[in-house]
């Protein structure tokens, strides 16, 4: 039997969590609400201060001589639609810069764990790689859920508007 990769383990964890959320939705909602309330209670102001510090750090790096350091090969990267605020993109930028620095300048693998140690394959730092895979999967799932909700809201609004002019019947308000 071969050893499972970190990505496979992350996917399995996400599938188990998704199944638990589908089977026990009330418990899942209660659990997420409790974790959120705990995090806000324990880290309240840090949720604002830490990303703000990353904005300042990102600007400092971009405007300093370090901002001129080339990382990686030339690539044709299309313009990205920035749907998040400056704070979230600063967090992504600093994380990406750290990974790129170690990958391109120190010849380490392009993983989170390689940013902490030169032997990421044989250390407990691999937990960071697992958390990164899980975070990406849930981030994509959250983005898709928000997109579906926005599209649904737009379609309902548009149909209500169209229906009210085309017919004597107007849809009831939600």
mmCIF file of C-alpha atoms in Angstrom:
data_model
loop_
_atom_site.group_PDB
_atom_site.id
_atom_site.type_symbol
_atom_site.label_atom_id
_atom_site.label_comp_id
_atom_site.label_asym_id
_atom_site.label_seq_id
_atom_site.Cartn_x
_atom_site.Cartn_y
_atom_site.Cartn_z
ATOM 1 C CA UNK A 1 0.000 0.000 0.000
ATOM 2 C CA UNK A 2 1.449 3.358 -1.002
ATOM 3 C CA UNK A 3 1.647 6.373 1.269
ATOM 4 C CA UNK A 4 -1.051 9.025 0.764
ATOM 5 C CA UNK A 5 0.107 12.445 -0.390
ATOM 6 C CA UNK A 6 -0.595 15.588 1.637
ATOM 7 C CA UNK A 7 -3.052 16.701 -1.022
ATOM 8 C CA UNK A 8 -4.954 13.410 -0.782
ATOM 9 C CA UNK A 9 -5.102 13.638 2.995
ATOM 10 C CA UNK A 10 -6.366 17.228 2.717
ATOM 11 C CA UNK A 11 -9.038 16.211 0.221
ATOM 12 C CA UNK A 12 -10.150 13.307 2.424
ATOM 13 C CA UNK A 13 -10.403 15.635 5.451
ATOM 14 C CA UNK A 14 -12.483 18.099 3.432
ATOM 15 C CA UNK A 15 -14.808 15.352 2.168
ATOM 16 C CA UNK A 16 -15.323 14.037 5.700
ATOM 17 C CA UNK A 17 -16.064 17.576 6.962
ATOM 18 C CA UNK A 18 -18.441 18.242 4.047
ATOM 19 C CA UNK A 19 -20.267 14.961 4.670
ATOM 20 C CA UNK A 20 -20.596 15.756 8.380
ATOM 21 C CA UNK A 21 -21.967 19.211 7.526
ATOM 22 C CA UNK A 22 -24.515 17.689 5.129
ATOM 23 C CA UNK A 23 -25.609 14.936 7.526
ATOM 24 C CA UNK A 24 -25.741 17.139 10.659
ATOM 25 C CA UNK A 25 -26.455 20.694 9.410
ATOM 26 C CA UNK A 26 -27.795 22.129 12.693
ATOM 27 C CA UNK A 27 -24.832 20.817 14.663
ATOM 28 C CA UNK A 28 -22.432 22.091 11.987
ATOM 29 C CA UNK A 29 -23.956 25.574 12.014
ATOM 30 C CA UNK A 30 -23.812 25.635 15.812
ATOM 31 C CA UNK A 31 -20.173 24.475 15.768
ATOM 32 C CA UNK A 32 -19.089 27.061 13.184
ATOM 33 C CA UNK A 33 -20.950 29.824 15.034
ATOM 34 C CA UNK A 34 -19.250 28.799 18.288
ATOM 35 C CA UNK A 35 -15.777 28.727 16.727
ATOM 36 C CA UNK A 36 -16.397 32.106 15.080
ATOM 37 C CA UNK A 37 -17.636 33.662 18.328
ATOM 38 C CA UNK A 38 -14.630 32.249 20.196
ATOM 39 C CA UNK A 39 -12.170 33.572 17.606
ATOM 40 C CA UNK A 40 -13.743 37.034 17.620
ATOM 41 C CA UNK A 41 -13.777 37.087 21.440
ATOM 42 C CA UNK A 42 -10.170 35.931 21.773
ATOM 43 C CA UNK A 43 -8.585 37.722 18.802
ATOM 44 C CA UNK A 44 -11.051 40.577 18.110
ATOM 45 C CA UNK A 45 -8.788 43.528 17.356
ATOM 46 C CA UNK A 46 -6.032 41.301 15.957
ATOM 47 C CA UNK A 47 -8.296 40.536 12.955
ATOM 48 C CA UNK A 48 -7.985 44.203 12.015
ATOM 49 C CA UNK A 49 -4.452 45.018 13.168
ATOM 50 C CA UNK A 50 -2.558 42.028 11.699
ATOM 51 C CA UNK A 51 -3.893 42.370 8.125
ATOM 52 C CA UNK A 52 -3.299 46.129 8.359
ATOM 53 C CA UNK A 53 0.325 45.437 9.280
ATOM 54 C CA UNK A 54 0.565 43.151 6.244
ATOM 55 C CA UNK A 55 -0.712 46.016 4.049
ATOM 56 C CA UNK A 56 2.048 48.242 5.409
ATOM 57 C CA UNK A 57 4.640 45.457 4.998
ATOM 58 C CA UNK A 58 3.515 44.803 1.408
ATOM 59 C CA UNK A 59 3.794 48.488 0.530
ATOM 60 C CA UNK A 60 7.190 48.739 2.240
ATOM 61 C CA UNK A 61 8.526 45.759 0.274
ATOM 62 C CA UNK A 62 7.057 47.024 -3.006
ATOM 63 C CA UNK A 63 8.543 50.508 -2.587
ATOM 64 C CA UNK A 64 11.934 49.393 -1.233
ATOM 65 C CA UNK A 65 14.874 47.996 -3.214
ATOM 66 C CA UNK A 66 13.560 44.509 -2.328
ATOM 67 C CA UNK A 67 10.596 45.250 -4.577
ATOM 68 C CA UNK A 68 12.968 45.102 -7.572
ATOM 69 C CA UNK A 69 14.140 41.533 -6.876
ATOM 70 C CA UNK A 70 12.965 39.184 -9.638
ATOM 71 C CA UNK A 71 11.442 35.917 -8.495
ATOM 72 C CA UNK A 72 10.907 33.080 -10.946
ATOM 73 C CA UNK A 73 10.864 33.016 -14.739
ATOM 74 C CA UNK A 74 9.078 35.377 -17.104
ATOM 75 C CA UNK A 75 5.407 34.543 -17.479
ATOM 76 C CA UNK A 76 2.394 36.106 -19.185
ATOM 77 C CA UNK A 77 0.111 36.691 -16.224
ATOM 78 C CA UNK A 78 -3.240 38.159 -17.189
ATOM 79 C CA UNK A 79 -4.778 40.990 -15.213
ATOM 80 C CA UNK A 80 -6.620 39.580 -12.214
ATOM 81 C CA UNK A 81 -10.011 40.831 -11.094
ATOM 82 C CA UNK A 82 -9.443 41.874 -7.507
ATOM 83 C CA UNK A 83 -12.616 40.928 -5.693
ATOM 84 C CA UNK A 84 -11.113 41.187 -2.219
ATOM 85 C CA UNK A 85 -9.916 44.219 -0.356
ATOM 86 C CA UNK A 86 -6.359 45.380 0.047
ATOM 87 C CA UNK A 87 -5.932 43.548 3.348
ATOM 88 C CA UNK A 88 -6.643 40.076 1.999
ATOM 89 C CA UNK A 89 -4.439 40.611 -1.050
ATOM 90 C CA UNK A 90 -1.598 41.790 1.191
ATOM 91 C CA UNK A 91 -1.836 38.545 3.169
ATOM 92 C CA UNK A 92 -1.693 36.559 -0.076
ATOM 93 C CA UNK A 93 1.204 38.657 -1.373
ATOM 94 C CA UNK A 94 3.391 38.213 1.709
ATOM 95 C CA UNK A 95 2.677 34.469 1.843
ATOM 96 C CA UNK A 96 3.506 34.144 -1.853
ATOM 97 C CA UNK A 97 6.682 36.206 -1.498
ATOM 98 C CA UNK A 98 7.941 34.031 1.355
ATOM 99 C CA UNK A 99 7.266 30.838 -0.609
ATOM 100 C CA UNK A 100 8.782 32.283 -3.800
ATOM 101 C CA UNK A 101 11.916 33.479 -1.987
ATOM 102 C CA UNK A 102 12.681 30.020 -0.616
ATOM 103 C CA UNK A 103 11.654 28.237 -3.821
ATOM 104 C CA UNK A 104 13.574 30.346 -6.317
ATOM 105 C CA UNK A 105 16.502 31.595 -4.241
ATOM 106 C CA UNK A 106 17.092 28.605 -1.945
ATOM 107 C CA UNK A 107 15.909 25.852 -4.344
ATOM 108 C CA UNK A 108 13.311 24.524 -1.922
ATOM 109 C CA UNK A 109 9.959 23.002 -2.898
ATOM 110 C CA UNK A 110 7.053 25.403 -3.440
ATOM 111 C CA UNK A 111 5.276 24.422 -0.202
ATOM 112 C CA UNK A 112 4.391 26.189 3.016
ATOM 113 C CA UNK A 113 6.555 23.826 5.064
ATOM 114 C CA UNK A 114 9.614 24.569 2.905
ATOM 115 C CA UNK A 115 9.357 28.189 4.056
ATOM 116 C CA UNK A 116 10.157 27.057 7.611
ATOM 117 C CA UNK A 117 12.758 24.315 7.160
ATOM 118 C CA UNK A 118 15.145 22.996 4.523
ATOM 119 C CA UNK A 119 13.921 19.417 5.134
ATOM 120 C CA UNK A 120 10.125 19.766 4.863
ATOM 121 C CA UNK A 121 9.548 16.142 3.857
ATOM 122 C CA UNK A 122 10.746 14.800 7.200
ATOM 123 C CA UNK A 123 9.278 17.233 9.696
ATOM 124 C CA UNK A 124 6.103 18.089 11.550
ATOM 125 C CA UNK A 125 5.952 21.289 9.473
ATOM 126 C CA UNK A 126 3.968 19.236 6.935
ATOM 127 C CA UNK A 127 0.913 20.067 9.056
ATOM 128 C CA UNK A 128 1.148 23.555 7.520
ATOM 129 C CA UNK A 129 0.924 22.023 4.034
ATOM 130 C CA UNK A 130 -2.153 20.050 5.056
ATOM 131 C CA UNK A 131 -3.778 23.173 6.514
ATOM 132 C CA UNK A 132 -2.964 25.074 3.322
ATOM 133 C CA UNK A 133 -4.694 22.447 1.158
ATOM 134 C CA UNK A 134 -7.751 22.441 3.428
ATOM 135 C CA UNK A 135 -7.851 26.258 3.477
ATOM 136 C CA UNK A 136 -7.698 26.454 -0.322
ATOM 137 C CA UNK A 137 -10.471 23.884 -0.764
ATOM 138 C CA UNK A 138 -12.755 25.615 1.754
ATOM 139 C CA UNK A 139 -11.851 29.017 0.306
ATOM 140 C CA UNK A 140 -12.915 27.896 -3.159
ATOM 141 C CA UNK A 141 -16.079 26.333 -1.710
ATOM 142 C CA UNK A 142 -16.895 29.572 0.124
ATOM 143 C CA UNK A 143 -16.310 31.647 -2.996
ATOM 144 C CA UNK A 144 -18.579 29.362 -5.025
ATOM 145 C CA UNK A 145 -21.274 29.502 -2.336
ATOM 146 C CA UNK A 146 -21.160 33.314 -2.240
ATOM 147 C CA UNK A 147 -21.228 33.487 -6.036
ATOM 148 C CA UNK A 148 -24.255 31.210 -6.228
ATOM 149 C CA UNK A 149 -26.064 33.291 -3.598
ATOM 150 C CA UNK A 150 -25.306 36.511 -5.504
ATOM 151 C CA UNK A 151 -26.453 35.056 -8.835
ATOM 152 C CA UNK A 152 -29.613 33.700 -7.219
ATOM 153 C CA UNK A 153 -30.356 37.077 -5.645
ATOM 154 C CA UNK A 154 -29.783 38.862 -8.946
ATOM 155 C CA UNK A 155 -31.983 36.463 -10.907
ATOM 156 C CA UNK A 156 -34.773 36.723 -8.316
ATOM 157 C CA UNK A 157 -34.551 40.512 -8.320
ATOM 158 C CA UNK A 158 -34.560 40.675 -12.121
ATOM 159 C CA UNK A 159 -37.460 38.236 -12.477
ATOM 160 C CA UNK A 160 -39.467 40.154 -9.881
ATOM 161 C CA UNK A 161 -38.841 43.405 -11.791
ATOM 162 C CA UNK A 162 -39.693 41.825 -15.156
ATOM 163 C CA UNK A 163 -42.753 39.996 -13.809
ATOM 164 C CA UNK A 164 -44.221 43.113 -12.166
ATOM 165 C CA UNK A 165 -44.299 44.970 -15.525
ATOM 166 C CA UNK A 166 -45.485 42.018 -17.589
ATOM 167 C CA UNK A 167 -48.300 40.831 -15.430
ATOM 168 C CA UNK A 168 -50.895 42.020 -13.013
ATOM 169 C CA UNK A 169 -49.464 39.549 -10.516
ATOM 170 C CA UNK A 170 -46.451 40.714 -8.530
ATOM 171 C CA UNK A 171 -44.318 38.290 -6.521
ATOM 172 C CA UNK A 172 -44.652 38.555 -2.761
ATOM 173 C CA UNK A 173 -41.770 40.090 -0.859
ATOM 174 C CA UNK A 174 -39.520 37.594 0.910
#
